[in-house]
Structure formats: C-alpha cells, structure tokens
Coordinates of N, CA, C and O in Angstrom, one line a residue:
M52 N 16.8 -25.5 -0.7 CA 15.5 -26.3 -0.5 C 14.4 -25.5 -1.0 O 13.5 -26.2 -1.5
F53 N 14.2 -24.3 -0.8 CA 13.1 -23.5 -1.5 C 13.6 -22.6 -2.5 O 13.5 -21.4 -2.7
G54 N 14.2 -23.2 -3.6 CA 14.7 -22.5 -4.7 C 13.8 -22.1 -5.9 O 12.3 -22.2 -5.6
M55 N 14.2 -21.7 -6.9 CA 13.2 -21.6 -8.3 C 12.6 -22.9 -8.5 O 13.2 -24.0 -8.4
P56 N 11.2 -22.8 -9.0 CA 10.7 -24.1 -9.4 C 11.3 -24.5 -10.6 O 11.5 -23.9 -11.5
G57 N 11.5 -25.8 -10.6 CA 12.0 -26.7 -11.9 C 10.8 -26.7 -13.0 O 9.8 -26.3 -12.9
P58 N 11.3 -27.4 -14.0 CA 10.4 -27.7 -15.1 C 9.2 -28.5 -14.7 O 8.1 -28.3 -15.1
F59 N 9.3 -29.5 -13.9 CA 8.3 -30.4 -13.5 C 7.3 -29.7 -12.7 O 6.1 -29.8 -12.9
E60 N 7.8 -28.7 -11.8 CA 6.8 -28.1 -10.9 C 6.0 -27.1 -11.7 O 4.7 -26.9 -11.5
M61 N 6.7 -26.5 -12.7 CA 6.0 -25.6 -13.5 C 4.9 -26.2 -14.4 O 3.8 -25.6 -14.7
M62 N 5.2 -27.5 -14.8 CA 4.2 -28.1 -15.5 C 2.9 -28.5 -14.7 O 2.0 -28.5 -15.2
I63 N 3.2 -28.7 -13.6 CA 2.1 -29.0 -12.5 C 1.3 -27.6 -12.3 O 0.2 -27.9 -12.4
V64 N 1.8 -26.7 -12.1 CA 1.1 -25.4 -11.8 C 0.4 -25.1 -13.2 O -0.8 -24.6 -13.0
G65 N 1.0 -25.3 -14.4 CA 0.3 -25.1 -15.6 C -1.0 -26.1 -15.9 O -2.1 -25.6 -16.2
I66 N -0.9 -27.2 -15.5 CA -2.0 -28.2 -15.5 C -3.0 -27.8 -14.6 O -4.1 -27.7 -14.7
V67 N -2.7 -27.3 -13.2 CA -3.5 -26.9 -12.4 C -4.4 -25.8 -12.8 O -5.7 -25.7 -12.6
A68 N -3.6 -24.7 -13.2 CA -4.2 -23.7 -13.8 C -5.2 -23.9 -15.0 O -6.3 -23.4 -15.3
L69 N -4.8 -24.7 -15.9 CA -5.7 -25.2 -17.0 C -7.0 -25.8 -16.5 O -8.1 -25.6 -17.0
L70 N -6.8 -26.6 -15.4 CA -8.1 -27.3 -14.9 C -8.9 -26.3 -14.3 O -10.3 -26.5 -14.2
L71 N -8.4 -25.2 -13.6 CA -9.1 -24.3 -12.8 C -9.8 -23.4 -13.7 O -10.9 -23.0 -13.6
F72 N -9.1 -22.8 -14.9 CA -9.7 -21.8 -15.7 C -10.0 -22.1 -16.9 O -10.8 -21.5 -17.7
G73 N -9.6 -23.3 -17.4 CA -10.1 -23.8 -18.8 C -9.8 -22.8 -19.9 O -8.8 -22.4 -20.1
K74 N -10.9 -22.5 -20.6 CA -10.8 -21.8 -21.7 C -10.8 -20.3 -21.3 O -10.3 -19.4 -22.3
R75 N -11.0 -19.9 -20.1 CA -10.9 -18.5 -19.6 C -9.3 -18.2 -19.3 O -9.1 -16.9 -19.0
L76 N -8.1 -19.0 -19.5 CA -6.9 -19.0 -19.1 C -6.4 -17.9 -19.8 O -5.7 -17.1 -19.1
P77 N -6.5 -17.6 -21.1 CA -5.9 -16.4 -21.7 C -6.4 -15.1 -21.2 O -5.5 -14.1 -20.9
E78 N -7.7 -15.1 -20.8 CA -8.2 -13.7 -20.3 C -7.7 -13.6 -18.8 O -7.4 -12.4 -18.6
V79 N -7.5 -14.5 -18.1 CA -7.1 -14.5 -16.9 C -5.6 -14.1 -16.8 O -5.3 -12.9 -16.0
A80 N -4.6 -14.7 -17.6 CA -3.4 -14.3 -17.7 C -3.2 -12.7 -18.1 O -2.4 -12.1 -17.7
R81 N -4.1 -12.4 -18.9 CA -4.0 -11.0 -19.7 C -4.4 -10.0 -18.5 O -3.8 -9.0 -18.5
S82 N -5.3 -10.2 -17.9 CA -5.8 -9.4 -16.7 C -4.7 -9.4 -15.7 O -4.5 -8.2 -15.1
L83 N -4.1 -10.5 -15.3 CA -3.2 -10.5 -14.4 C -1.8 -9.6 -14.9 O -1.2 -9.0 -14.1
G84 N -1.7 -9.8 -16.2 CA -0.4 -9.1 -16.5 C -0.7 -7.5 -16.7 O 0.1 -6.8 -16.1
K85 N -1.9 -7.1 -16.8 CA -2.4 -5.8 -16.7 C -2.2 -5.2 -15.4 O -1.7 -4.0 -15.1
G86 N -2.6 -6.1 -14.3 CA -2.6 -5.7 -12.8 C -1.2 -5.5 -12.6 O -0.8 -4.5 -11.8
I87 N -0.3 -6.5 -12.9 CA 1.1 -6.3 -12.4 C 1.8 -5.1 -13.1 O 2.5 -4.4 -12.5
V88 N 1.4 -4.7 -14.3 CA 2.0 -3.5 -15.0 C 1.5 -2.2 -14.3 O 2.3 -1.3 -14.0
E89 N 0.0 -2.3 -13.9 CA -0.3 -1.2 -13.1 C 0.2 -1.0 -11.8 O 0.6 0.3 -11.2
F90 N 0.6 -2.1 -11.2 CA 1.2 -2.0 -9.9 C 2.6 -1.5 -10.0 O 3.1 -0.7 -9.0
K91 N 3.3 -2.0 -10.9 CA 4.7 -1.5 -11.2 C 4.6 0.0 -11.5 O 5.6 0.7 -10.8
K92 N 3.8 0.5 -12.3 CA 3.5 1.9 -12.4 C 3.4 2.6 -11.1 O 3.9 3.7 -10.9
G93 N 2.6 2.3 -10.3 CA 2.3 2.8 -9.0 C 3.5 2.9 -8.2 O 3.7 4.0 -7.5
V94 N 4.2 1.7 -8.1 CA 5.4 1.9 -7.3 C 6.4 2.8 -8.0 O 7.1 3.4 -7.1
R95 N 6.5 2.9 -9.3 CA 7.4 3.7 -9.7 C 7.1 5.2 -9.4 O 7.9 6.1 -9.1
G96 N 5.7 5.5 -9.6 CA 5.5 6.8 -9.2 C 5.7 7.3 -7.8 O 6.0 8.3 -7.5
I97 N 5.4 6.2 -6.8 CA 5.7 6.6 -5.4 C 7.2 6.7 -5.2 O 7.6 7.6 -4.4
E98 N 8.1 6.0 -5.8 CA 9.5 6.1 -5.8 C 10.0 7.4 -6.2 O 10.7 8.2 -5.7
D99 N 9.3 7.8 -7.6 CA 9.8 9.2 -8.0 C 9.3 10.3 -7.0 O 10.1 11.4 -6.8
D100 N 8.2 10.2 -6.4 CA 7.7 11.2 -5.4 C 8.7 11.4 -4.3 O 9.1 12.2 -3.8
V101 N 9.0 10.1 -3.7 CA 9.8 10.1 -2.6 C 11.4 10.7 -2.9 O 11.9 11.4 -2.3
D102 N 11.8 10.2 -4.3 CA 13.1 10.8 -4.7 C 13.1 12.3 -4.8 O 14.1 13.0 -4.5
R103 N 12.0 12.8 -5.3 CA 12.0 14.2 -5.5 C 12.0 14.9 -4.2 O 12.5 15.9 -4.0
G104 N 11.1 14.4 -3.2 CA 10.9 15.0 -1.9 C 12.2 14.9 -1.2 O 12.6 15.8 -0.4
T105 N 13.0 13.9 -1.3 CA 14.1 13.6 -0.5 C 15.4 14.4 -1.2 O 16.2 15.1 -0.5
Y106 N 15.5 14.4 -2.4 CA 16.8 15.0 -3.1 C 16.7 16.3 -3.9 O 17.3 16.9 -4.5
S107 N 15.3 17.0 -3.6 CA 15.1 18.3 -4.3 C 16.1 19.2 -3.5 O 16.4 19.2 -2.5
S108 N 16.4 20.1 -4.3 CA 17.4 21.2 -4.0 C 16.9 22.1 -2.9 O 17.6 22.8 -2.1
S109 N 15.6 22.4 -2.8 CA 14.8 23.2 -1.9 C 15.0 22.6 -0.6 O 14.8 23.3 0.3
N110 N 15.3 21.4 -0.4 CA 15.1 20.8 0.9 C 16.6 20.9 1.7 O 16.7 20.8 2.8
Y111 N 17.6 21.3 0.9 CA 18.9 21.3 1.5 C 19.2 22.7 1.9 O 19.7 23.7 1.2
N112 N 18.8 23.2 3.0 CA 19.0 24.6 3.6 C 20.2 24.4 4.6 O 20.3 23.4 5.3
T113 N 20.8 25.5 4.6 CA 21.9 25.7 5.8 C 21.3 25.6 7.1 O 21.9 25.2 8.0
D114 N 20.2 26.3 7.2 CA 19.5 26.4 8.6 C 18.6 25.4 8.7 O 17.4 25.4 8.0
S115 N 18.8 24.3 9.3 CA 17.8 23.1 9.4 C 16.5 23.3 10.1 O 15.6 22.7 10.0
S116 N 16.6 24.3 11.1 CA 15.3 24.5 11.8 C 14.4 25.5 11.2 O 13.3 25.7 11.6
A117 N 14.7 26.0 9.9 CA 13.9 27.0 9.0 C 12.6 26.1 8.8 O 11.4 26.8 8.5
N118 N 12.6 24.8 8.4 CA 11.5 24.1 7.8 C 10.6 23.4 9.0 O 9.6 22.7 8.5
R119 N 11.1 23.4 10.2 CA 10.5 22.6 11.3 C 9.4 23.4 11.7 O 9.4 24.7 11.8
P120 N 8.2 22.7 12.0 CA 7.1 23.6 12.5 C 7.3 23.8 14.0 O 8.3 23.2 14.7
A121 N 6.9 24.9 14.6 CA 7.0 25.4 15.9 C 6.3 24.5 16.9 O 5.2 24.2 16.5
P122 N 6.9 24.1 18.0 CA 6.1 23.1 18.8 C 5.1 23.9 19.6 O 5.1 25.0 19.8
Q123 N 4.1 23.2 19.9 CA 2.9 23.7 20.7 C 3.1 23.9 22.1 O 3.8 23.0 22.7
D124 N 2.9 25.0 22.8 CA 3.1 25.1 24.2 C 2.2 24.1 25.1 O 2.7 23.4 25.9
E125 N 1.0 24.1 24.6 CA 0.0 23.2 25.4 C -0.8 22.2 24.5 O -1.1 22.6 23.4
T126 N -0.7 20.9 24.9 CA -1.2 20.0 24.1 C -2.7 19.8 24.6 O -3.0 19.7 26.0
V127 N -3.7 19.6 23.8 CA -5.0 19.4 24.2 C -5.3 18.2 23.8 O -5.4 17.6 22.8
E128 N -5.7 17.4 24.9 CA -6.1 16.0 24.6 C -7.6 15.7 24.4 O -8.4 16.6 24.9
T129 N -7.8 15.1 23.2 CA -9.3 15.0 22.8 C -9.9 13.8 23.5 O -9.3 12.7 23.6
T130 N -11.0 14.1 23.9 CA -11.8 13.0 24.7 C -13.1 12.9 24.4 O -13.8 13.8 23.8
A131 N -13.7 11.7 24.4 CA -15.1 11.4 24.0 C -16.0 11.9 25.1 O -15.7 12.0 26.3
P132 N -17.2 12.2 24.7 CA -18.3 12.8 25.7 C -18.6 11.7 26.5 O -18.6 10.6 26.1
K133 N -18.8 12.1 27.8 CA -19.2 11.2 28.8 C -20.6 10.7 28.8 O -21.6 11.6 28.3
F134 N -21.1 9.5 29.0 CA -22.4 9.0 29.0 C -22.8 9.5 30.2 O -22.6 9.3 31.2
E135 N -24.2 10.0 30.1 CA -25.0 10.5 31.2 C -26.5 9.6 31.0 O -26.9 9.6 30.0
P136 N -26.8 8.9 31.9 CA -28.0 8.1 31.9 C -29.1 9.0 31.8 O -29.2 10.0 32.3
P137 N -30.3 8.6 31.4 CA -31.6 9.3 31.2 C -32.0 9.5 32.6 O -32.0 8.9 33.5
K138 N -32.7 10.7 32.7 CA -33.1 11.3 33.9 C -34.5 10.8 34.4 O -34.7 10.5 35.5
S139 N -35.3 10.1 33.4 CA -36.5 9.4 33.7 C -36.5 8.1 33.6 O -35.7 7.5 32.6
A140 N -37.5 7.2 34.0 CA -37.5 5.8 33.6 C -38.0 5.7 32.2 O -39.0 6.5 31.9
P141 N -37.8 4.6 31.5 CA -38.2 4.3 30.3 C -39.7 4.0 30.2 O -40.3 3.5 31.5
V142 N -40.6 4.4 29.2 CA -42.0 4.2 29.2 C -42.3 3.0 28.6 O -41.8 2.4 27.7

C-alpha cells in the first residue's frame, strides 16, 4: 500500500518542487545534499565512538567490579528554597 513512489508520483513531486523553488532549485538541492552528507558523517562518528567504547580491549577485565563506582552511603535530596512572605506590608 505504501511502497516506493512510482514514476508518476516522482514527476508530481518534481513539479511541486519546481513551482515552490523555481530558479533556486539547484541551490536548494545542493544545500540539502550537503546537509545529508554532514548528517551521515555525524552518525558515523557517533557509531565509531560507541564501537570504540564497547569493543575496546581495556573494557574487558576479568574483575567486572573494578570499573564500577562505589555506591554512596547517604543520598542528599536537592530541594528548592522555601518561599517566605515579606515581613512588612508593601508601600
């Protein structure tokens, strides 16, 4: 039902893009392409960082508790300061 667009649908999308952007269409397509390339580079960099963090040899220790932080004995709850009404009447 919602498969790849056929040639007729692509032609309609092209006509709408031409009507919307006119002579600026090559510029818009170029900037869109650059944006996609930058996005892919960013995703690839994140994937590389995750792979290095997950599969680095320094993370494979026989003692799994060596890298874990020690738990805190007491937890301190952060609260907002309480509102105190003014002592005198406004002037």
